[in-house]
CSV table of C-alpha atoms and ligand atoms in Angstrom, one decimal:
chain,number,residue,atom,x,y,z
B,638,MET,CA,0.0,0.0,0.0
B,639,THR,CA,2.7,2.5,1.0
B,640,ASP,CA,4.6,1.4,-2.0
B,641,THR,CA,1.7,2.2,-4.3
B,642,ILE,CA,1.2,5.6,-2.7
B,643,SER,CA,4.8,6.5,-3.0
B,644,ALA,CA,5.0,5.4,-6.6
B,645,ARG,CA,2.0,7.5,-7.3
B,646,ALA,CA,3.5,10.4,-5.4
B,647,ARG,CA,6.6,10.1,-7.5
B,648,ASN,CA,4.6,10.1,-10.8
B,649,PRO,CA,0.9,10.9,-10.5
B,650,LEU,CA,0.6,10.5,-14.3
B,651,ALA,CA,1.9,6.9,-14.2
B,652,PHE,CA,-1.5,5.6,-15.6
B,653,LEU,CA,-0.5,7.2,-18.9
B,654,ASP,CA,2.6,5.0,-19.2
B,655,ALA,CA,0.3,2.0,-18.5
B,656,GLU,CA,-2.0,3.1,-21.3
B,657,ILE,CA,1.0,3.5,-23.7
B,658,GLU,CA,2.2,0.0,-22.8
B,659,ASP,CA,-1.3,-1.3,-23.6
B,660,LEU,CA,-1.3,0.3,-27.0
B,661,LYS,CA,2.1,-1.2,-27.7
B,662,ALA,CA,0.9,-4.6,-26.6
B,663,LYS,CA,-2.1,-4.4,-29.0
B,664,GLY,CA,0.1,-3.3,-32.0
B,665,LEU,CA,-1.7,0.1,-32.1
B,666,TYR,CA,1.1,2.3,-30.9
B,667,ARG,CA,2.0,5.0,-33.6
B,668,ARG,CA,4.8,7.5,-34.0
B,669,LEU,CA,3.8,10.5,-36.0
B,670,ARG,CA,5.0,10.4,-39.6
B,671,VAL,CA,6.8,13.6,-40.5
B,672,VAL,CA,6.4,15.2,-43.9
B,673,GLN,CA,9.6,17.0,-44.8
B,674,SER,CA,8.6,18.4,-48.2
B,675,GLU,CA,5.6,20.0,-49.9
B,676,GLN,CA,2.4,18.0,-49.5
B,677,ARG,CA,2.1,16.6,-53.0
B,678,SER,CA,1.4,13.2,-54.5
B,679,ARG,CA,5.1,12.4,-54.1
B,680,CYS,CA,6.6,13.7,-50.9
B,681,VAL,CA,9.4,13.1,-48.5
B,682,ILE,CA,8.2,11.5,-45.3
B,683,ASP,CA,10.5,10.3,-42.5
B,684,GLY,CA,13.4,10.7,-44.9
B,685,ARG,CA,12.0,8.6,-47.6
B,686,GLU,CA,10.5,9.6,-50.9
B,687,VAL,CA,7.0,8.0,-51.1
B,688,ILE,CA,3.8,8.4,-53.0
B,689,THR,CA,1.2,9.5,-50.5
B,690,LEU,CA,-2.4,8.1,-50.4
B,691,SER,CA,-3.2,9.8,-47.1
B,692,SER,CA,-3.6,13.4,-47.7
B,693,ASN,CA,-7.0,15.2,-47.9
B,694,ASN,CA,-5.4,17.5,-50.5
B,695,TYR,CA,-7.9,16.2,-53.1
B,696,LEU,CA,-7.2,18.8,-55.8
B,697,GLY,CA,-3.6,19.7,-55.0
B,698,LEU,CA,-4.7,23.2,-53.9
B,699,ASN,CA,-2.4,23.5,-50.9
B,700,THR,CA,0.6,24.0,-53.3
B,701,HIS,CA,-1.4,25.8,-56.1
B,702,PRO,CA,0.5,28.9,-57.2
B,703,ARG,CA,-2.6,31.1,-56.9
B,704,LEU,CA,-3.1,30.1,-53.2
B,705,ARG,CA,0.6,30.6,-52.4
B,706,ASP,CA,0.6,34.0,-54.0
B,707,ALA,CA,-2.6,35.1,-52.3
B,708,ALA,CA,-1.2,34.0,-48.9
B,709,ILE,CA,2.1,35.8,-49.4
B,710,GLU,CA,0.4,39.0,-50.5
B,711,ALA,CA,-1.9,38.9,-47.5
B,712,VAL,CA,1.0,38.5,-45.1
B,713,ARG,CA,2.7,41.5,-46.7
B,714,ARG,CA,-0.5,43.7,-46.6
B,715,PHE,CA,-2.1,42.6,-43.3
B,716,GLY,CA,0.6,40.8,-41.3
B,717,ALA,CA,0.9,37.3,-39.8
B,718,GLY,CA,-1.9,37.1,-37.3
B,719,SER,CA,-5.4,38.5,-36.7
B,720,GLY,CA,-4.8,39.6,-33.1
B,721,ALA,CA,-8.1,38.8,-31.6
B,722,VAL,CA,-11.3,36.8,-31.6
B,723,ARG,CA,-13.8,37.7,-34.3
B,724,THR,CA,-16.2,39.4,-31.8
B,725,ILE,CA,-13.6,41.8,-30.4
B,726,ALA,CA,-11.0,43.1,-33.0
B,727,GLY,CA,-10.3,40.0,-35.0
B,728,THR,CA,-12.8,40.4,-37.9
B,729,MET,CA,-10.8,41.6,-40.9
B,730,SER,CA,-12.1,42.6,-44.3
B,731,LEU,CA,-10.7,39.4,-45.7
B,732,HIS,CA,-12.9,37.3,-43.3
B,733,GLU,CA,-16.0,39.0,-44.4
B,734,GLU,CA,-15.1,38.8,-48.1
B,735,LEU,CA,-14.5,35.1,-47.7
B,736,GLU,CA,-17.9,34.6,-46.1
B,737,ARG,CA,-19.6,36.5,-48.9
B,738,ARG,CA,-17.8,34.5,-51.6
B,739,LEU,CA,-18.6,31.2,-49.9
B,740,ALA,CA,-22.3,32.2,-49.5
B,741,GLU,CA,-22.5,32.9,-53.3
B,742,PHE,CA,-20.6,29.7,-54.1
B,743,LYS,CA,-22.9,27.6,-51.9
B,744,GLN,CA,-26.0,29.5,-53.1
B,745,VAL,CA,-27.2,30.3,-49.5
B,746,PRO,CA,-28.0,33.7,-47.9
B,747,ALA,CA,-25.2,33.6,-45.4
B,748,VAL,CA,-22.0,31.9,-44.3
B,749,LEU,CA,-19.9,32.1,-41.1
B,750,THR,CA,-16.4,30.8,-40.9
B,751,PHE,CA,-14.8,29.0,-38.0
B,752,GLN,CA,-11.2,28.1,-37.2
B,753,SER,CA,-11.7,24.5,-38.4
B,754,GLY,CA,-14.4,22.1,-39.4
B,755,PHE,CA,-14.1,20.6,-36.0
B,756,THR,CA,-14.9,23.9,-34.2
B,757,ALA,CA,-17.7,24.6,-36.7
B,758,ASN,CA,-19.5,21.5,-35.5
B,759,THR,CA,-18.8,22.0,-31.8
B,760,GLY,CA,-19.8,25.6,-32.2
B,761,VAL,CA,-23.0,25.2,-34.2
B,762,ILE,CA,-24.6,22.0,-32.9
B,763,PRO,CA,-25.3,23.3,-29.3
B,764,ILE,CA,-26.9,26.4,-30.7
B,765,VAL,CA,-29.3,24.7,-33.1
B,766,ALA,CA,-30.1,21.9,-30.7
B,767,PRO,CA,-31.0,23.6,-27.4
B,768,GLU,CA,-32.2,22.0,-24.3
B,769,GLY,CA,-35.4,20.0,-25.0
B,770,ALA,CA,-34.5,19.3,-28.6
B,771,VAL,CA,-33.8,15.8,-30.0
B,772,ILE,CA,-30.7,15.1,-32.2
B,773,VAL,CA,-31.0,12.2,-34.6
B,774,SER,CA,-27.5,11.2,-35.7
B,775,ASP,CA,-26.1,8.6,-38.1
B,776,ALA,CA,-24.0,6.0,-36.3
B,777,LEU,CA,-20.9,6.8,-38.4
B,778,ASN,CA,-20.9,10.5,-38.0
B,779,HIS,CA,-17.5,12.3,-37.5
B,780,ALA,CA,-16.0,12.7,-34.0
B,781,SER,CA,-16.5,16.5,-34.2
B,782,ILE,CA,-20.3,15.9,-34.6
B,783,ILE,CA,-20.2,13.5,-31.7
B,784,ASP,CA,-18.4,16.1,-29.6
B,785,GLY,CA,-20.7,18.8,-30.7
B,786,ILE,CA,-23.6,16.7,-29.6
B,787,ARG,CA,-21.9,16.0,-26.2
B,788,LEU,CA,-21.8,19.8,-25.6
B,789,THR,CA,-25.6,20.1,-25.9
B,790,LYS,CA,-28.3,19.4,-23.3
B,791,ALA,CA,-30.5,17.9,-26.1
B,792,GLU,CA,-31.6,14.3,-26.2
B,793,ARG,CA,-29.5,12.1,-28.5
B,794,LYS,CA,-30.7,9.3,-30.8
B,795,VAL,CA,-28.5,7.3,-33.1
B,796,PHE,CA,-29.8,5.5,-36.2
B,797,PRO,CA,-27.8,2.7,-37.8
B,798,HIS,CA,-25.5,3.9,-40.6
B,799,SER,CA,-27.4,5.1,-43.7
B,800,ASP,CA,-30.5,3.0,-42.6
B,801,MET,CA,-33.4,5.0,-43.8
B,802,ASP,CA,-36.0,2.8,-42.2
B,803,GLY,CA,-34.1,3.3,-38.9
B,804,LEU,CA,-34.1,7.0,-39.4
B,805,ARG,CA,-37.8,7.1,-40.2
B,806,SER,CA,-38.7,4.9,-37.2
B,807,VAL,CA,-36.7,7.2,-34.8
B,808,LEU,CA,-38.4,10.3,-36.2
B,809,GLY,CA,-41.8,8.6,-35.9
B,810,GLU,CA,-41.2,7.6,-32.3
B,811,VAL,CA,-40.0,11.1,-31.3
B,812,ARG,CA,-43.0,12.8,-32.9
B,813,ALA,CA,-45.5,10.2,-31.4
B,814,ALA,CA,-44.2,10.5,-27.8
B,815,PRO,CA,-46.1,12.8,-25.4
B,816,GLY,CA,-45.1,16.4,-26.2
B,817,GLY,CA,-43.1,15.2,-29.2
B,818,ALA,CA,-45.0,17.3,-31.7
B,819,GLU,CA,-43.6,20.5,-30.2
B,820,ARG,CA,-39.9,19.5,-30.0
B,821,THR,CA,-37.1,20.8,-32.2
B,822,VAL,CA,-35.7,17.8,-34.1
B,823,LEU,CA,-32.3,18.0,-35.8
B,824,VAL,CA,-31.2,15.3,-38.2
B,825,ILE,CA,-27.5,15.3,-38.7
B,826,THR,CA,-25.2,13.4,-41.1
B,827,ASP,CA,-21.9,13.5,-42.8
B,828,GLY,CA,-22.3,14.2,-46.5
B,829,VAL,CA,-19.4,11.8,-47.3
B,830,PHE,CA,-18.4,9.4,-44.6
B,831,SER,CA,-14.8,10.0,-43.8
B,832,MET,CA,-13.7,6.4,-43.1
B,833,ASP,CA,-15.8,4.5,-45.6
B,834,GLY,CA,-16.1,7.0,-48.5
B,835,ASP,CA,-19.9,6.4,-49.0
B,836,ILE,CA,-22.2,9.3,-49.7
B,837,ALA,CA,-25.2,10.0,-47.4
B,838,ARG,CA,-28.6,9.2,-48.8
B,839,LEU,CA,-29.4,12.8,-48.7
B,840,PRO,CA,-32.6,12.9,-50.9
B,841,GLU,CA,-34.2,10.3,-48.6
B,842,ILE,CA,-32.9,11.9,-45.5
B,843,VAL,CA,-34.5,15.2,-46.6
B,844,ASP,CA,-37.8,13.5,-47.5
B,845,ALA,CA,-37.9,11.8,-44.0
B,846,ALA,CA,-37.0,15.1,-42.3
B,847,GLU,CA,-39.6,17.1,-44.1
B,848,GLU,CA,-42.3,14.6,-43.2
B,849,ALA,CA,-41.3,15.0,-39.6
B,850,ASP,CA,-40.7,18.8,-39.6
B,851,ALA,CA,-37.1,18.3,-38.7
B,852,ILE,CA,-34.0,20.4,-39.4
B,853,VAL,CA,-31.4,18.9,-41.7
B,854,TYR,CA,-27.7,19.4,-40.9
B,855,VAL,CA,-25.1,18.1,-43.3
B,856,ASP,CA,-21.3,18.0,-42.6
B,857,ASP,CA,-19.7,18.2,-46.0
B,858,ALA,CA,-16.1,18.1,-45.0
B,859,HIS,CA,-15.2,15.4,-47.5
B,860,ALA,CA,-17.7,16.6,-50.1
B,861,SER,CA,-16.4,20.2,-50.2
B,862,GLY,CA,-14.4,20.6,-53.4
B,863,VAL,CA,-15.2,17.0,-54.4
B,864,LEU,CA,-19.0,16.6,-55.0
B,865,GLY,CA,-21.4,18.9,-56.9
B,866,ARG,CA,-20.8,21.5,-59.6
B,867,ASN,CA,-17.3,22.9,-59.1
B,868,GLY,CA,-17.2,21.1,-55.7
B,869,ARG,CA,-20.2,22.8,-54.2
B,870,GLY,CA,-20.9,19.8,-52.1
B,871,SER,CA,-23.5,17.1,-51.5
B,872,VAL,CA,-26.5,19.4,-51.5
B,873,ASP,CA,-25.6,20.6,-55.0
B,874,HIS,CA,-24.7,17.0,-56.1
B,875,PHE,CA,-28.3,15.9,-55.3
B,876,GLY,CA,-30.0,19.1,-56.4
B,877,LEU,CA,-31.4,19.8,-52.9
B,878,HIS,CA,-30.8,23.5,-52.7
B,879,GLY,CA,-33.2,25.1,-50.2
B,880,ARG,CA,-34.1,21.8,-48.5
B,881,VAL,CA,-31.0,21.4,-46.3
B,882,HIS,CA,-31.1,24.0,-43.5
B,883,ILE,CA,-27.5,23.8,-42.3
B,884,GLN,CA,-24.4,22.9,-44.3
B,885,VAL,CA,-21.0,22.7,-42.6
B,886,GLY,CA,-18.0,22.6,-44.8
B,887,THR,CA,-14.2,22.5,-44.3
B,888,LEU,CA,-11.5,24.6,-45.9
B,889,SER,CA,-8.9,22.2,-44.6
B,890,LYS,CA,-9.3,19.3,-47.1
B,891,ALA,CA,-9.9,19.9,-50.8
B,892,ILE,CA,-9.8,23.6,-50.4
B,893,GLY,CA,-6.2,23.1,-49.3
B,894,VAL,CA,-5.9,25.6,-46.4
B,895,LEU,CA,-7.5,25.5,-43.0
B,896,GLY,CA,-10.9,26.3,-41.6
B,897,GLY,CA,-14.6,25.4,-41.4
B,898,TYR,CA,-17.8,27.2,-42.2
B,899,VAL,CA,-21.5,27.0,-41.8
B,900,ALA,CA,-23.8,27.9,-44.7
B,901,GLY,CA,-27.4,28.7,-44.1
B,902,SER,CA,-29.8,31.6,-43.3
B,903,GLU,CA,-28.9,35.1,-42.2
B,904,ALA,CA,-30.6,34.4,-38.8
B,905,LEU,CA,-28.3,31.4,-38.3
B,906,ARG,CA,-25.2,33.4,-39.0
B,907,GLU,CA,-26.4,36.2,-36.7
B,908,ILE,CA,-27.2,34.0,-33.7
B,909,LEU,CA,-23.9,32.1,-34.1
B,910,ILE,CA,-22.0,35.4,-34.0
B,911,HIS,CA,-23.6,36.0,-30.6
B,912,ARG,CA,-23.5,32.5,-29.2
B,913,ALA,CA,-21.1,30.0,-30.9
B,914,ARG,CA,-18.4,29.5,-28.3
B,915,PRO,CA,-15.3,28.8,-30.6
B,916,PHE,CA,-16.3,31.9,-32.6
B,917,LEU,CA,-16.5,34.0,-29.4
B,918,PHE,CA,-13.6,32.6,-27.5
B,919,SER,CA,-10.9,31.5,-30.0
B,920,THR,CA,-8.8,33.8,-32.3
B,921,SER,CA,-9.8,34.2,-35.9
B,922,HIS,CA,-7.8,33.0,-39.0
B,923,PRO,CA,-4.6,34.8,-39.9
B,924,PRO,CA,-5.1,36.9,-43.0
B,925,ALA,CA,-3.1,34.5,-45.2
B,926,VAL,CA,-5.6,31.7,-44.4
B,927,ALA,CA,-8.6,33.8,-45.5
B,928,ALA,CA,-6.8,35.1,-48.6
B,929,ALA,CA,-5.7,31.6,-49.7
B,930,CYS,CA,-9.2,30.3,-49.2
B,931,LEU,CA,-10.6,33.1,-51.4
B,932,ALA,CA,-8.0,32.1,-54.1
B,933,ALA,CA,-9.1,28.5,-53.7
B,934,ILE,CA,-12.7,29.4,-54.6
B,935,ASP,CA,-11.4,31.2,-57.7
B,936,VAL,CA,-9.6,28.0,-58.7
B,937,LEU,CA,-12.7,25.8,-58.1
B,938,GLU,CA,-14.7,28.1,-60.4
B,939,SER,CA,-12.0,28.4,-63.1
B,940,GLU,CA,-10.3,25.0,-63.2
B,941,PRO,CA,-13.0,22.4,-63.2
B,942,GLU,CA,-10.6,20.0,-64.9
B,943,LEU,CA,-9.0,19.4,-61.4
B,944,ILE,CA,-12.2,17.8,-60.2
B,945,LYS,CA,-12.5,15.8,-63.4
B,946,ARG,CA,-9.0,14.4,-63.0
B,947,LEU,CA,-9.8,13.6,-59.3
B,948,TRP,CA,-12.7,11.4,-60.4
B,949,GLN,CA,-10.8,9.8,-63.2
B,950,ASN,CA,-8.1,8.8,-60.8
B,951,THR,CA,-10.7,7.6,-58.3
B,952,ARG,CA,-12.2,5.2,-60.9
B,953,LEU,CA,-8.8,3.9,-62.0
B,954,PHE,CA,-7.5,3.2,-58.5
B,955,LYS,CA,-10.7,1.6,-57.1
B,956,ALA,CA,-10.9,-0.7,-60.2
B,957,GLY,CA,-7.3,-1.7,-59.6
B,958,LEU,CA,-7.8,-2.5,-55.9
B,959,ALA,CA,-11.0,-4.5,-56.7
B,960,ARG,CA,-9.3,-6.4,-59.5
B,961,LEU,CA,-6.5,-7.4,-57.0
B,962,GLY,CA,-9.2,-8.9,-54.7
B,963,PHE,CA,-9.1,-6.5,-51.7
B,964,ASP,CA,-12.1,-5.8,-49.6
B,965,ILE,CA,-12.7,-2.1,-50.4
B,966,GLY,CA,-16.0,-1.6,-48.7
B,967,ALA,CA,-18.7,0.4,-50.4
B,968,SER,CA,-17.1,3.7,-51.2
B,969,GLU,CA,-18.4,6.0,-53.9
B,970,THR,CA,-15.8,8.7,-53.6
B,971,PRO,CA,-12.0,9.2,-53.8
B,972,ILE,CA,-11.7,7.7,-50.3
B,973,THR,CA,-11.2,4.0,-50.6
B,974,PRO,CA,-10.7,1.8,-47.5
B,975,VAL,CA,-8.6,-1.3,-47.8
B,976,ILE,CA,-10.0,-3.5,-45.0
B,977,ALA,CA,-7.3,-5.5,-43.2
B,978,GLY,CA,-9.2,-6.9,-40.2
B,979,SER,CA,-7.4,-6.4,-36.9
B,980,GLY,CA,-5.8,-3.1,-35.9
B,981,ALA,CA,-2.4,-4.8,-35.8
B,982,MET,CA,-2.9,-6.1,-39.4
B,983,ALA,CA,-3.9,-2.6,-40.6
B,984,MET,CA,-0.7,-1.1,-39.1
B,985,LYS,CA,1.4,-3.9,-40.5
B,986,LEU,CA,-0.1,-3.3,-44.0
B,987,SER,CA,0.6,0.4,-43.7
B,988,ASP,CA,4.2,-0.2,-42.5
B,989,ARG,CA,5.0,-2.6,-45.3
B,990,LEU,CA,3.5,-0.3,-47.9
B,991,PHE,CA,5.7,2.5,-46.6
B,992,GLU,CA,8.8,0.3,-47.0
B,993,GLU,CA,7.6,-0.2,-50.6
B,994,GLY,CA,7.4,3.5,-51.1
B,995,VAL,CA,3.7,4.1,-50.5
B,996,PHE,CA,2.3,6.0,-47.6
B,997,ALA,CA,-1.3,5.0,-46.6
B,998,GLN,CA,-2.1,5.4,-43.0
B,999,GLY,CA,-3.5,2.5,-41.0
B,1000,ILE,CA,-6.6,3.2,-39.0
B,1001,GLY,CA,-8.0,1.2,-36.1
B,1002,PHE,CA,-10.1,1.5,-33.0
B,1003,PRO,CA,-11.6,3.8,-31.8
B,1004,THR,CA,-11.8,5.5,-35.3
B,1005,VAL,CA,-13.3,2.4,-36.8
B,1006,PRO,CA,-14.5,-0.9,-35.3
B,1007,ASP,CA,-11.5,-3.1,-34.4
B,1008,ASP,CA,-12.4,-5.9,-36.8
B,1009,ARG,CA,-12.8,-3.4,-39.7
B,1010,SER,CA,-9.4,-1.8,-39.2
B,1011,ARG,CA,-8.0,-0.6,-42.5
B,1012,VAL,CA,-5.6,1.3,-44.5
B,1013,ARG,CA,-7.5,4.3,-45.8
B,1014,THR,CA,-6.5,5.6,-49.3
B,1015,ILE,CA,-7.3,8.9,-50.9
B,1016,VAL,CA,-6.4,9.6,-54.4
B,1017,THR,CA,-6.0,13.2,-55.6
B,1018,ALA,CA,-6.1,15.1,-58.9
B,1019,GLU,CA,-2.3,15.3,-58.7
B,1020,HIS,CA,-1.5,11.6,-58.9
B,1021,SER,CA,-0.3,10.5,-62.3
B,1022,SER,CA,-1.6,7.2,-63.6
B,1023,ASP,CA,2.0,5.9,-63.4
B,1024,GLU,CA,2.0,6.8,-59.7
B,1025,LEU,CA,-1.3,5.0,-59.1
B,1026,LYS,CA,0.0,1.9,-61.0
B,1027,THR,CA,3.1,1.9,-58.8
B,1028,CYS,CA,0.8,2.0,-55.7
B,1029,LEU,CA,-1.3,-0.9,-57.0
B,1030,THR,CA,1.9,-2.9,-57.6
B,1031,ALA,CA,2.9,-2.3,-54.0
B,1032,PHE,CA,-0.5,-3.2,-52.7
B,1033,GLU,CA,-0.4,-6.5,-54.7
B,1034,LYS,CA,3.0,-7.5,-53.3
B,1035,VAL,CA,2.2,-6.6,-49.7
B,1036,GLY,CA,-1.4,-7.9,-49.9
B,1037,ARG,CA,-0.1,-11.4,-51.0
B,1038,GLU,CA,2.6,-11.4,-48.4
B,1039,LEU,CA,0.1,-10.7,-45.6
B,1040,ALA,CA,-2.5,-13.1,-47.2
B,1041,LEU,CA,-5.1,-10.3,-47.6
B,1042,ILE,CA,-5.6,-11.3,-51.2
Z,661,PLP,C1,-12.2,16.3,-41.3
Z,661,PLP,C2,-13.6,16.4,-40.9
Z,661,PLP,C3,-13.9,17.5,-40.0
Z,661,PLP,C4,-12.9,18.4,-39.4
Z,661,PLP,O1,-12.5,19.4,-40.3
Z,661,PLP,P1,-11.2,20.2,-40.0
Z,661,PLP,O2,-11.3,21.4,-40.8
Z,661,PLP,O3,-10.0,19.4,-40.3
Z,661,PLP,O4,-11.3,20.5,-38.5
Z,661,PLP,C5,-15.3,17.6,-39.6
Z,661,PLP,N1,-16.2,16.7,-40.1
Z,661,PLP,C6,-15.9,15.7,-40.9
Z,661,PLP,C7,-16.9,14.8,-41.5
Z,661,PLP,C8,-14.5,15.5,-41.3
Z,661,PLP,O5,-14.2,14.5,-42.2
C-alpha cells in the first residue's frame, strides 16, 4: 500500500505509461510520420520519398500557385496574425469577403467561418439543438459531430448507418411521444463518410425530415471541393438547394488551407456570431488563411478539370484494388478503405507499404470498429496514372505477403 502511494506520489501520471504499454501490446502504438517536403502526390516522409495516399489535398490546392501568391500577398499587406477573436477586434475585411464568396458559391443567404471544421461542429450544434431538442444522428458521423452533440443538453438518438427505415422509425417515435410534436428535431449526417467514403442518402434523409418537420444538418467536410458542380458539395450534387437548412464545410481538405464554415440563413449566421463559443472565444484566422481560401474558390470556379481528374483517378484506383481482390467496402468517392481486419494487421499493412514507397495510414479502433481496421487511401487530382500503378503494384505485393488477397 505504502509502495503504491509513494509510486503515485513520484509520478501521478503513471497511468499514462500503462496506457501506452497497452497500445504497444495491441500493436496500435504509432509514432507521427513527419512530412519533410511539400504536401504533394510524391513527398518526403521520415526521410523517404514516397507516393502518398493519405492526404486530404484532393485537388492539390495547398501548393497551387494562386493560393501561395494570395497567402504571401496577405501577409505583406495585413501581417501574420489577426490579433483577436472575431467578436472583439479579429474580424478583418478578408474574413467577411471570404464569407460573402462562400455564400455565393454555396447559393445560400449567409456563411460564417470557423477556425476549423471541428470547431464549426462543436460551435454550431449546441446552438441549433437547445435543451429539450432531439438530435437524430447517423452512427458513423464524424468525431466532431459527436463532440458537438456532447456539448448540448439535447436528447440524442443514433440511427444505424445510412439506414433510412431506422431514421424514419426514430423520427416517428420522437413525434409520437407525449409532447413530441412540439420539439425541435435535428437530423445530422456526414455528407461523405470519412472512413468509408460512401455518400449520405441525402434525398431520402431530406424527405424523411420534411415529413417529420425536422431540421437537416449536413457536414460536407469530405464533399467540399469533391461533389457537386465545381465542388459545391452534396446538396448541389443531389440538387437539394433550399431543402437542407445547415451545411457545414471544411476549408482544410480539398480547399487546401484551414478552416470550417457553416452555410445557411442570415438568422443562423447572426445567432452564431452571438453565441457559438469557438467563434466568441478563440482567435480568428490569420489573413493568409482567408486570402488563400478566397483564391481556392477562384480555382474551383475556373479550373473544373481538377475535379474531373480527381474522379478519373478515383475510378482507376478503385478498379485496380478491386481487381486485385481486396475488400474495399462500399465507397463511392476518392476515399477507398482497404480492409485489413485487426488493428495490428492494418498497421502492418501500412508499415509494409511504406517500406515499398507508398504512404497509406493504418486506421484502427476507436476511429473504426476493431475488426474493420483498415488502410485508408485517398487519391488526388495530382496523382499520375503511373504513380497509381506503382501504388497498385505495392498493394499487390504486400497484400499477397500478408495473405489479404
Ligand atoms: C475532417 C472532418 C472534420 C474536421 O474538419 P477540420 O477542418 O479538419 O477541422 C469535420 N467533419 C468531418 C466529417 C470531417 O471529415
